[in-house]
Amino acid sequence: MKISLDRFFLALILSCGLTAGISAQTIRPETIAELDLETQRIAGLIVASVNGFPGADSITLGASSFYRSGEEPPFGTYWSSAMLQSLINSPGRNFKILDPYSNAGGAGTRFRIGGEIVAIDQIVRVYTRLVDTEDAAIIAAWQSDFENTPLVFELMRTNSGSSSNVPRDSYEPDSSQNPVILAPDRSLRRTLHNGDEDWFSIRSSGQGVITIEIDGDFDGYLELYDSPNNKIDEDDDSGEGTNPRLEFFAETGTTYLIKMRGYSDSATGSYTIQALFSSVQETPMEPNNTRNQAFAVGIGDVITGIFQGSNDAEWFRVQVPQQGLLKVYTSGSRDTCLKLYDGRENLLSEDDDGGDNLNARISSVVEPGLYYIELTEYNGTSGLYTLYIELTEALGTDEYENDNTAANAKPIEAEAQRRTFTDGNDVDWARFTVARGGYYGIRARGENNLRLDTYIELYDADENLIGEDDDGGENYDSYLSVNLEPGDYYIKVTTLDSNPPEDYYLLSVEFLR
């Protein structure tokens, strides 16, 4: 077998231990700087190998890619670039390094470095090879082993990559009995692997609102506890995208537990958790938990308050100076419920989720006088809310107002009723009596505007829903044909238009057969 003198000389150098093929130990990198140390070590071995080759001062070296399963992950791009940088800065280098991105990057290159990246369980191994471009012979090879830390995991991800190999982070193991401390106004970077649950504890140094925000690329789920076995709140998608978000009122000196998990077992990946604290003093309207304690507000007021926990009700009273459309609504991340009463405690209107997100919104045509507003949180959880009170001109008010509840339903007989929606949240109720059993047709249609989108719900005397319809008539008209026994019935009519056309609609009930 014929062996060139140059190749024999290089083999002799390698046999003397100038290139260590294996990293001294598995490296656990948490920062890029720690990865850079390993590229510098490998660069030193490459320099020693190439410098020992005869005529090294006329040798050129270039770089190629580091692939994993046919794709170059960000780790491969980093490793190639960092290796070139380390070679350029290596002391005692006798050879030239070509820019791989220049037109001449491949011309006249004697050696090239490249390799592969392999993930094995929780270890990521990088093979770095020195290749002779004249005959594609591998001159030397080195391997570097890294623990699959969150940093390495992120660098290994590609657009088509799987997140099934998510690493355990440095805070493991944690549990409800051994939670990770989450300081207010600080953030932590963590990972969720298969079957994982991450636990945190946070202690409030003062009275205020704590907001827990998650920034991840998978569907996460947050749970809040005031003791290991007492869950007081939870959230799925209130944050950006599919990220969860929690907001709660915290008492001074109280410690809370937070559990972060995937919405499903397959929801894994890395995420950042952040706790934000807003100090809040006792609101001036407290106590206002009953009608007799209702806090006085005015038309146009915007009030920010706090739900302070289970069964907390916020009562307000407002003096309306003139006839108009009274609008009351909330904003915030709480699931609010609103009720409006007149001065004689008659319920005029109520709503759960008629506003944005889970916020409540009610509107009612009112006469001058005193009115009461009851605001609650649907789940009984704590947090901030903002309440808005507005009065506008009641354009197009029909003769059947106020008819926003079943108790205020107006009777309807054979003749069609000409009605209006004061706005997109207006609810109209009507009632009728069936003396003769059979099929009846109930219709709500725009008088002139064919795009008025009405919705009908039919209830029995006990207010049980027995039928509903959206577009069963012509265009966007609702039409319900139903077989009714003798008795009393209620019709609830709403519009699916947030800003309904200014037009009357005709509500009718007719016997069919």
PDB file of C-alpha atoms in Angstrom, residues 38-226:
ATOM      1  CA  GLU A  38     -15.445  24.389  23.849  1.00  0.00           C
ATOM      2  CA  THR A  39     -15.096  25.837  20.331  1.00  0.00           C
ATOM      3  CA  GLN A  40     -11.834  27.447  21.480  1.00  0.00           C
ATOM      4  CA  ARG A  41     -10.588  24.068  22.744  1.00  0.00           C
ATOM      5  CA  ILE A  42     -11.424  22.347  19.451  1.00  0.00           C
ATOM      6  CA  ALA A  43      -9.901  25.248  17.481  1.00  0.00           C
ATOM      7  CA  GLY A  44      -6.637  24.783  19.380  1.00  0.00           C
ATOM      8  CA  LEU A  45      -6.542  21.115  18.388  1.00  0.00           C
ATOM      9  CA  ILE A  46      -7.220  21.990  14.743  1.00  0.00           C
ATOM     10  CA  VAL A  47      -4.433  24.577  14.744  1.00  0.00           C
ATOM     11  CA  ALA A  48      -1.995  22.049  16.196  1.00  0.00           C
ATOM     12  CA  SER A  49      -2.991  19.509  13.545  1.00  0.00           C
ATOM     13  CA  VAL A  50      -2.727  21.806  10.521  1.00  0.00           C
ATOM     14  CA  ASN A  51       0.415  23.596  11.739  1.00  0.00           C
ATOM     15  CA  GLY A  52       2.115  20.208  11.915  1.00  0.00           C
ATOM     16  CA  PHE A  53       1.422  19.571   8.259  1.00  0.00           C
ATOM     17  CA  PRO A  54       4.433  20.258   5.939  1.00  0.00           C
ATOM     18  CA  GLY A  55       4.171  23.640   4.218  1.00  0.00           C
ATOM     19  CA  ALA A  56       1.497  24.914   6.629  1.00  0.00           C
ATOM     20  CA  ASP A  57       2.199  28.548   5.798  1.00  0.00           C
ATOM     21  CA  SER A  58       0.753  28.001   2.320  1.00  0.00           C
ATOM     22  CA  ILE A  59      -2.271  25.979   3.454  1.00  0.00           C
ATOM     23  CA  THR A  60      -5.786  27.412   3.417  1.00  0.00           C
ATOM     24  CA  LEU A  61      -8.708  26.211   5.536  1.00  0.00           C
ATOM     25  CA  GLY A  62     -12.434  26.795   5.109  1.00  0.00           C
ATOM     26  CA  ALA A  63     -15.617  25.803   6.946  1.00  0.00           C
ATOM     27  CA  SER A  64     -18.760  23.972   5.951  1.00  0.00           C
ATOM     28  CA  SER A  65     -21.948  23.141   7.810  1.00  0.00           C
ATOM     29  CA  PHE A  66     -22.853  21.043  10.823  1.00  0.00           C
ATOM     30  CA  TYR A  67     -26.044  19.103  10.157  1.00  0.00           C
ATOM     31  CA  ARG A  68     -28.540  17.126  12.184  1.00  0.00           C
ATOM     32  CA  SER A  69     -30.703  14.654  10.232  1.00  0.00           C
ATOM     33  CA  GLY A  70     -30.188  16.561   7.000  1.00  0.00           C
ATOM     34  CA  GLU A  71     -31.031  19.986   8.480  1.00  0.00           C
ATOM     35  CA  GLU A  72     -28.788  22.642   9.914  1.00  0.00           C
ATOM     36  CA  PRO A  73     -30.239  23.696  13.276  1.00  0.00           C
ATOM     37  CA  PRO A  74     -29.251  27.034  14.847  1.00  0.00           C
ATOM     38  CA  PHE A  75     -26.683  25.067  16.860  1.00  0.00           C
ATOM     39  CA  GLY A  76     -24.955  24.083  13.584  1.00  0.00           C
ATOM     40  CA  THR A  77     -24.856  27.688  12.367  1.00  0.00           C
ATOM     41  CA  TYR A  78     -23.497  28.814  15.722  1.00  0.00           C
ATOM     42  CA  TRP A  79     -20.857  26.050  15.874  1.00  0.00           C
ATOM     43  CA  SER A  80     -19.539  26.735  12.372  1.00  0.00           C
ATOM     44  CA  SER A  81     -19.345  30.501  12.933  1.00  0.00           C
ATOM     45  CA  ALA A  82     -17.898  30.221  16.443  1.00  0.00           C
ATOM     46  CA  MET A  83     -15.308  27.711  15.243  1.00  0.00           C
ATOM     47  CA  LEU A  84     -14.115  30.085  12.511  1.00  0.00           C
ATOM     48  CA  GLN A  85     -13.906  32.930  15.033  1.00  0.00           C
ATOM     49  CA  SER A  86     -11.920  30.769  17.451  1.00  0.00           C
ATOM     50  CA  LEU A  87      -9.541  29.671  14.663  1.00  0.00           C
ATOM     51  CA  ILE A  88      -8.953  33.257  13.583  1.00  0.00           C
ATOM     52  CA  ASN A  89      -8.103  34.267  17.154  1.00  0.00           C
ATOM     53  CA  SER A  90      -5.979  31.173  17.907  1.00  0.00           C
ATOM     54  CA  PRO A  91      -2.329  32.055  18.748  1.00  0.00           C
ATOM     55  CA  GLY A  92       0.420  30.412  16.691  1.00  0.00           C
ATOM     56  CA  ARG A  93      -1.738  29.754  13.631  1.00  0.00           C
ATOM     57  CA  ASN A  94       0.513  29.399  10.507  1.00  0.00           C
ATOM     58  CA  PHE A  95      -2.164  28.895   7.865  1.00  0.00           C
ATOM     59  CA  LYS A  96      -4.750  31.081   6.194  1.00  0.00           C
ATOM     60  CA  ILE A  97      -8.512  30.883   6.746  1.00  0.00           C
ATOM     61  CA  LEU A  98     -10.827  31.588   3.845  1.00  0.00           C
ATOM     62  CA  ASP A  99     -14.153  33.350   4.180  1.00  0.00           C
ATOM     63  CA  PRO A 100     -16.733  30.635   3.405  1.00  0.00           C
ATOM     64  CA  TYR A 101     -19.215  33.304   2.232  1.00  0.00           C
ATOM     65  CA  SER A 102     -16.909  34.902  -0.374  1.00  0.00           C
ATOM     66  CA  ASN A 103     -16.771  33.915  -4.023  1.00  0.00           C
ATOM     67  CA  ALA A 104     -13.370  32.391  -3.416  1.00  0.00           C
ATOM     68  CA  GLY A 105     -14.513  30.504  -0.361  1.00  0.00           C
ATOM     69  CA  GLY A 106     -13.993  27.088  -1.960  1.00  0.00           C
ATOM     70  CA  ALA A 107     -11.190  27.784  -4.427  1.00  0.00           C
ATOM     71  CA  GLY A 108      -7.741  26.610  -3.347  1.00  0.00           C
ATOM     72  CA  THR A 109      -8.894  25.360   0.029  1.00  0.00           C
ATOM     73  CA  ARG A 110      -6.700  22.464   1.213  1.00  0.00           C
ATOM     74  CA  PHE A 111      -8.620  21.607   4.374  1.00  0.00           C
ATOM     75  CA  ARG A 112     -12.177  22.086   5.448  1.00  0.00           C
ATOM     76  CA  ILE A 113     -13.931  21.627   8.782  1.00  0.00           C
ATOM     77  CA  GLY A 114     -17.471  20.357   9.081  1.00  0.00           C
ATOM     78  CA  GLY A 115     -19.425  17.680  10.866  1.00  0.00           C
ATOM     79  CA  GLU A 116     -22.641  16.444  12.363  1.00  0.00           C
ATOM     80  CA  ILE A 117     -24.784  16.994  15.452  1.00  0.00           C
ATOM     81  CA  VAL A 118     -26.490  14.037  17.105  1.00  0.00           C
ATOM     82  CA  ALA A 119     -29.017  14.078  19.963  1.00  0.00           C
ATOM     83  CA  ILE A 120     -28.971  11.003  22.180  1.00  0.00           C
ATOM     84  CA  ASP A 121     -31.444  11.070  25.064  1.00  0.00           C
ATOM     85  CA  GLN A 122     -30.406  14.126  27.119  1.00  0.00           C
ATOM     86  CA  ILE A 123     -26.964  14.448  25.480  1.00  0.00           C
ATOM     87  CA  VAL A 124     -26.163  16.441  22.341  1.00  0.00           C
ATOM     88  CA  ARG A 125     -22.907  15.389  20.656  1.00  0.00           C
ATOM     89  CA  VAL A 126     -21.072  17.509  18.079  1.00  0.00           C
ATOM     90  CA  TYR A 127     -18.622  15.738  15.736  1.00  0.00           C
ATOM     91  CA  THR A 128     -16.046  18.135  14.297  1.00  0.00           C
ATOM     92  CA  ARG A 129     -13.989  16.761  11.403  1.00  0.00           C
ATOM     93  CA  LEU A 130     -10.903  18.029   9.588  1.00  0.00           C
ATOM     94  CA  VAL A 131     -11.132  16.894   5.948  1.00  0.00           C
ATOM     95  CA  ASP A 132      -8.514  16.947   3.181  1.00  0.00           C
ATOM     96  CA  THR A 133     -10.323  18.431   0.160  1.00  0.00           C
ATOM     97  CA  GLU A 134      -7.942  16.740  -2.309  1.00  0.00           C
ATOM     98  CA  ASP A 135      -9.340  13.239  -1.673  1.00  0.00           C
ATOM     99  CA  ALA A 136     -12.098  13.841   0.960  1.00  0.00           C
ATOM    100  CA  ALA A 137     -10.053  11.909   3.502  1.00  0.00           C
ATOM    101  CA  ILE A 138     -10.839  12.597   7.173  1.00  0.00           C
ATOM    102  CA  ILE A 139      -7.591  13.732   8.761  1.00  0.00           C
ATOM    103  CA  ALA A 140      -8.838  14.075  12.334  1.00  0.00           C
ATOM    104  CA  ALA A 141     -12.116  14.148  14.266  1.00  0.00           C
ATOM    105  CA  TRP A 142     -13.197  15.366  17.674  1.00  0.00           C
ATOM    106  CA  GLN A 143     -16.394  15.067  19.645  1.00  0.00           C
ATOM    107  CA  SER A 144     -17.947  17.428  22.171  1.00  0.00           C
ATOM    108  CA  ASP A 145     -20.729  16.286  24.507  1.00  0.00           C
ATOM    109  CA  PHE A 146     -23.290  18.711  25.963  1.00  0.00           C
ATOM    110  CA  GLU A 147     -26.182  18.220  28.336  1.00  0.00           C
ATOM    111  CA  ASN A 148     -29.443  19.170  26.684  1.00  0.00           C
ATOM    112  CA  THR A 149     -29.919  22.321  28.770  1.00  0.00           C
ATOM    113  CA  PRO A 150     -32.613  24.880  27.828  1.00  0.00           C
ATOM    114  CA  LEU A 151     -29.942  26.830  25.909  1.00  0.00           C
ATOM    115  CA  VAL A 152     -28.895  23.775  23.895  1.00  0.00           C
ATOM    116  CA  PHE A 153     -32.526  22.764  23.401  1.00  0.00           C
ATOM    117  CA  GLU A 154     -33.358  26.145  21.864  1.00  0.00           C
ATOM    118  CA  LEU A 155     -30.286  25.999  19.593  1.00  0.00           C
ATOM    119  CA  MET A 156     -31.290  22.537  18.403  1.00  0.00           C
ATOM    120  CA  ARG A 157     -34.790  23.525  17.349  1.00  0.00           C
ATOM    121  CA  THR A 158     -35.736  23.799  13.690  1.00  0.00           C
ATOM    122  CA  ASN A 159     -39.052  24.766  12.105  1.00  0.00           C
ATOM    123  CA  SER A 160     -39.841  21.106  11.518  1.00  0.00           C
ATOM    124  CA  GLY A 161     -38.259  19.868  14.699  1.00  0.00           C
ATOM    125  CA  SER A 162     -40.022  17.958  17.449  1.00  0.00           C
ATOM    126  CA  SER A 163     -40.237  19.139  21.035  1.00  0.00           C
ATOM    127  CA  SER A 164     -40.445  15.580  22.405  1.00  0.00           C
ATOM    128  CA  ASN A 165     -36.860  15.741  23.676  1.00  0.00           C
ATOM    129  CA  VAL A 166     -37.381  18.767  25.918  1.00  0.00           C
ATOM    130  CA  PRO A 167     -34.687  18.809  28.614  1.00  0.00           C
ATOM    131  CA  ARG A 168     -35.149  19.067  32.345  1.00  0.00           C
ATOM    132  CA  ASP A 169     -34.150  22.510  33.526  1.00  0.00           C
ATOM    133  CA  SER A 170     -31.765  23.330  36.373  1.00  0.00           C
ATOM    134  CA  TYR A 171     -34.656  24.008  38.807  1.00  0.00           C
ATOM    135  CA  GLU A 172     -35.746  20.350  38.813  1.00  0.00           C
ATOM    136  CA  PRO A 173     -36.916  18.581  40.876  1.00  0.00           C
ATOM    137  CA  ASP A 174     -39.701  20.834  42.146  1.00  0.00           C
ATOM    138  CA  SER A 175     -43.147  20.150  43.603  1.00  0.00           C
ATOM    139  CA  SER A 176     -45.879  21.746  45.694  1.00  0.00           C
ATOM    140  CA  GLN A 177     -43.770  20.881  48.733  1.00  0.00           C
ATOM    141  CA  ASN A 178     -40.566  22.105  47.093  1.00  0.00           C
ATOM    142  CA  PRO A 179     -41.581  25.025  44.830  1.00  0.00           C
ATOM    143  CA  VAL A 180     -39.219  27.386  43.028  1.00  0.00           C
ATOM    144  CA  ILE A 181     -39.321  30.882  44.532  1.00  0.00           C
ATOM    145  CA  LEU A 182     -40.668  33.443  42.074  1.00  0.00           C
ATOM    146  CA  ALA A 183     -39.863  36.988  43.139  1.00  0.00           C
ATOM    147  CA  PRO A 184     -42.198  39.843  42.160  1.00  0.00           C
ATOM    148  CA  ASP A 185     -41.056  41.796  39.089  1.00  0.00           C
ATOM    149  CA  ARG A 186     -38.625  39.012  38.143  1.00  0.00           C
ATOM    150  CA  SER A 187     -38.721  36.355  35.431  1.00  0.00           C
ATOM    151  CA  LEU A 188     -37.436  32.781  35.145  1.00  0.00           C
ATOM    152  CA  ARG A 189     -36.683  30.662  32.067  1.00  0.00           C
ATOM    153  CA  ARG A 190     -37.883  27.065  32.390  1.00  0.00           C
ATOM    154  CA  THR A 191     -38.917  24.012  30.374  1.00  0.00           C
ATOM    155  CA  LEU A 192     -41.809  21.563  30.508  1.00  0.00           C
ATOM    156  CA  HIS A 193     -40.920  18.025  29.483  1.00  0.00           C
ATOM    157  CA  ASN A 194     -43.303  15.091  29.050  1.00  0.00           C
ATOM    158  CA  GLY A 195     -45.450  14.627  32.167  1.00  0.00           C
ATOM    159  CA  ASP A 196     -43.862  17.623  33.866  1.00  0.00           C
ATOM    160  CA  GLU A 197     -45.464  20.132  36.256  1.00  0.00           C
ATOM    161  CA  ASP A 198     -43.539  23.189  37.423  1.00  0.00           C
ATOM    162  CA  TRP A 199     -44.329  24.658  40.850  1.00  0.00           C
ATOM    163  CA  PHE A 200     -43.564  28.162  42.062  1.00  0.00           C
ATOM    164  CA  SER A 201     -44.194  30.103  45.252  1.00  0.00           C
ATOM    165  CA  ILE A 202     -44.604  33.856  45.515  1.00  0.00           C
ATOM    166  CA  ARG A 203     -44.980  35.923  48.681  1.00  0.00           C
ATOM    167  CA  SER A 204     -46.635  39.315  48.647  1.00  0.00           C
ATOM    168  CA  SER A 205     -44.800  41.943  50.672  1.00  0.00           C
ATOM    169  CA  GLY A 206     -47.775  44.300  50.476  1.00  0.00           C
ATOM    170  CA  GLN A 207     -51.418  44.510  49.478  1.00  0.00           C
ATOM    171  CA  GLY A 208     -51.835  44.594  45.729  1.00  0.00           C
ATOM    172  CA  VAL A 209     -52.430  42.768  42.478  1.00  0.00           C
ATOM    173  CA  ILE A 210     -50.036  40.077  41.240  1.00  0.00           C
ATOM    174  CA  THR A 211     -50.058  39.223  37.537  1.00  0.00           C
ATOM    175  CA  ILE A 212     -48.452  35.983  36.343  1.00  0.00           C
ATOM    176  CA  GLU A 213     -47.525  36.044  32.659  1.00  0.00           C
ATOM    177  CA  ILE A 214     -46.228  33.182  30.513  1.00  0.00           C
ATOM    178  CA  ASP A 215     -44.303  33.548  27.255  1.00  0.00           C
ATOM    179  CA  GLY A 216     -43.962  30.174  25.563  1.00  0.00           C
ATOM    180  CA  ASP A 217     -44.506  28.466  22.211  1.00  0.00           C
ATOM    181  CA  PHE A 218     -46.868  25.723  23.394  1.00  0.00           C
ATOM    182  CA  ASP A 219     -50.338  25.589  24.965  1.00  0.00           C
ATOM    183  CA  GLY A 220     -49.736  26.058  28.687  1.00  0.00           C
ATOM    184  CA  TYR A 221     -52.076  26.106  31.697  1.00  0.00           C
ATOM    185  CA  LEU A 222     -51.740  27.968  35.006  1.00  0.00           C
ATOM    186  CA  GLU A 223     -53.273  27.083  38.383  1.00  0.00           C
ATOM    187  CA  LEU A 224     -53.241  29.226  41.540  1.00  0.00           C
ATOM    188  CA  TYR A 225     -53.351  27.829  45.085  1.00  0.00           C
ATOM    189  CA  ASP A 226     -53.425  29.425  48.538  1.00  0.00           C
TER     190      ASP A 226
END
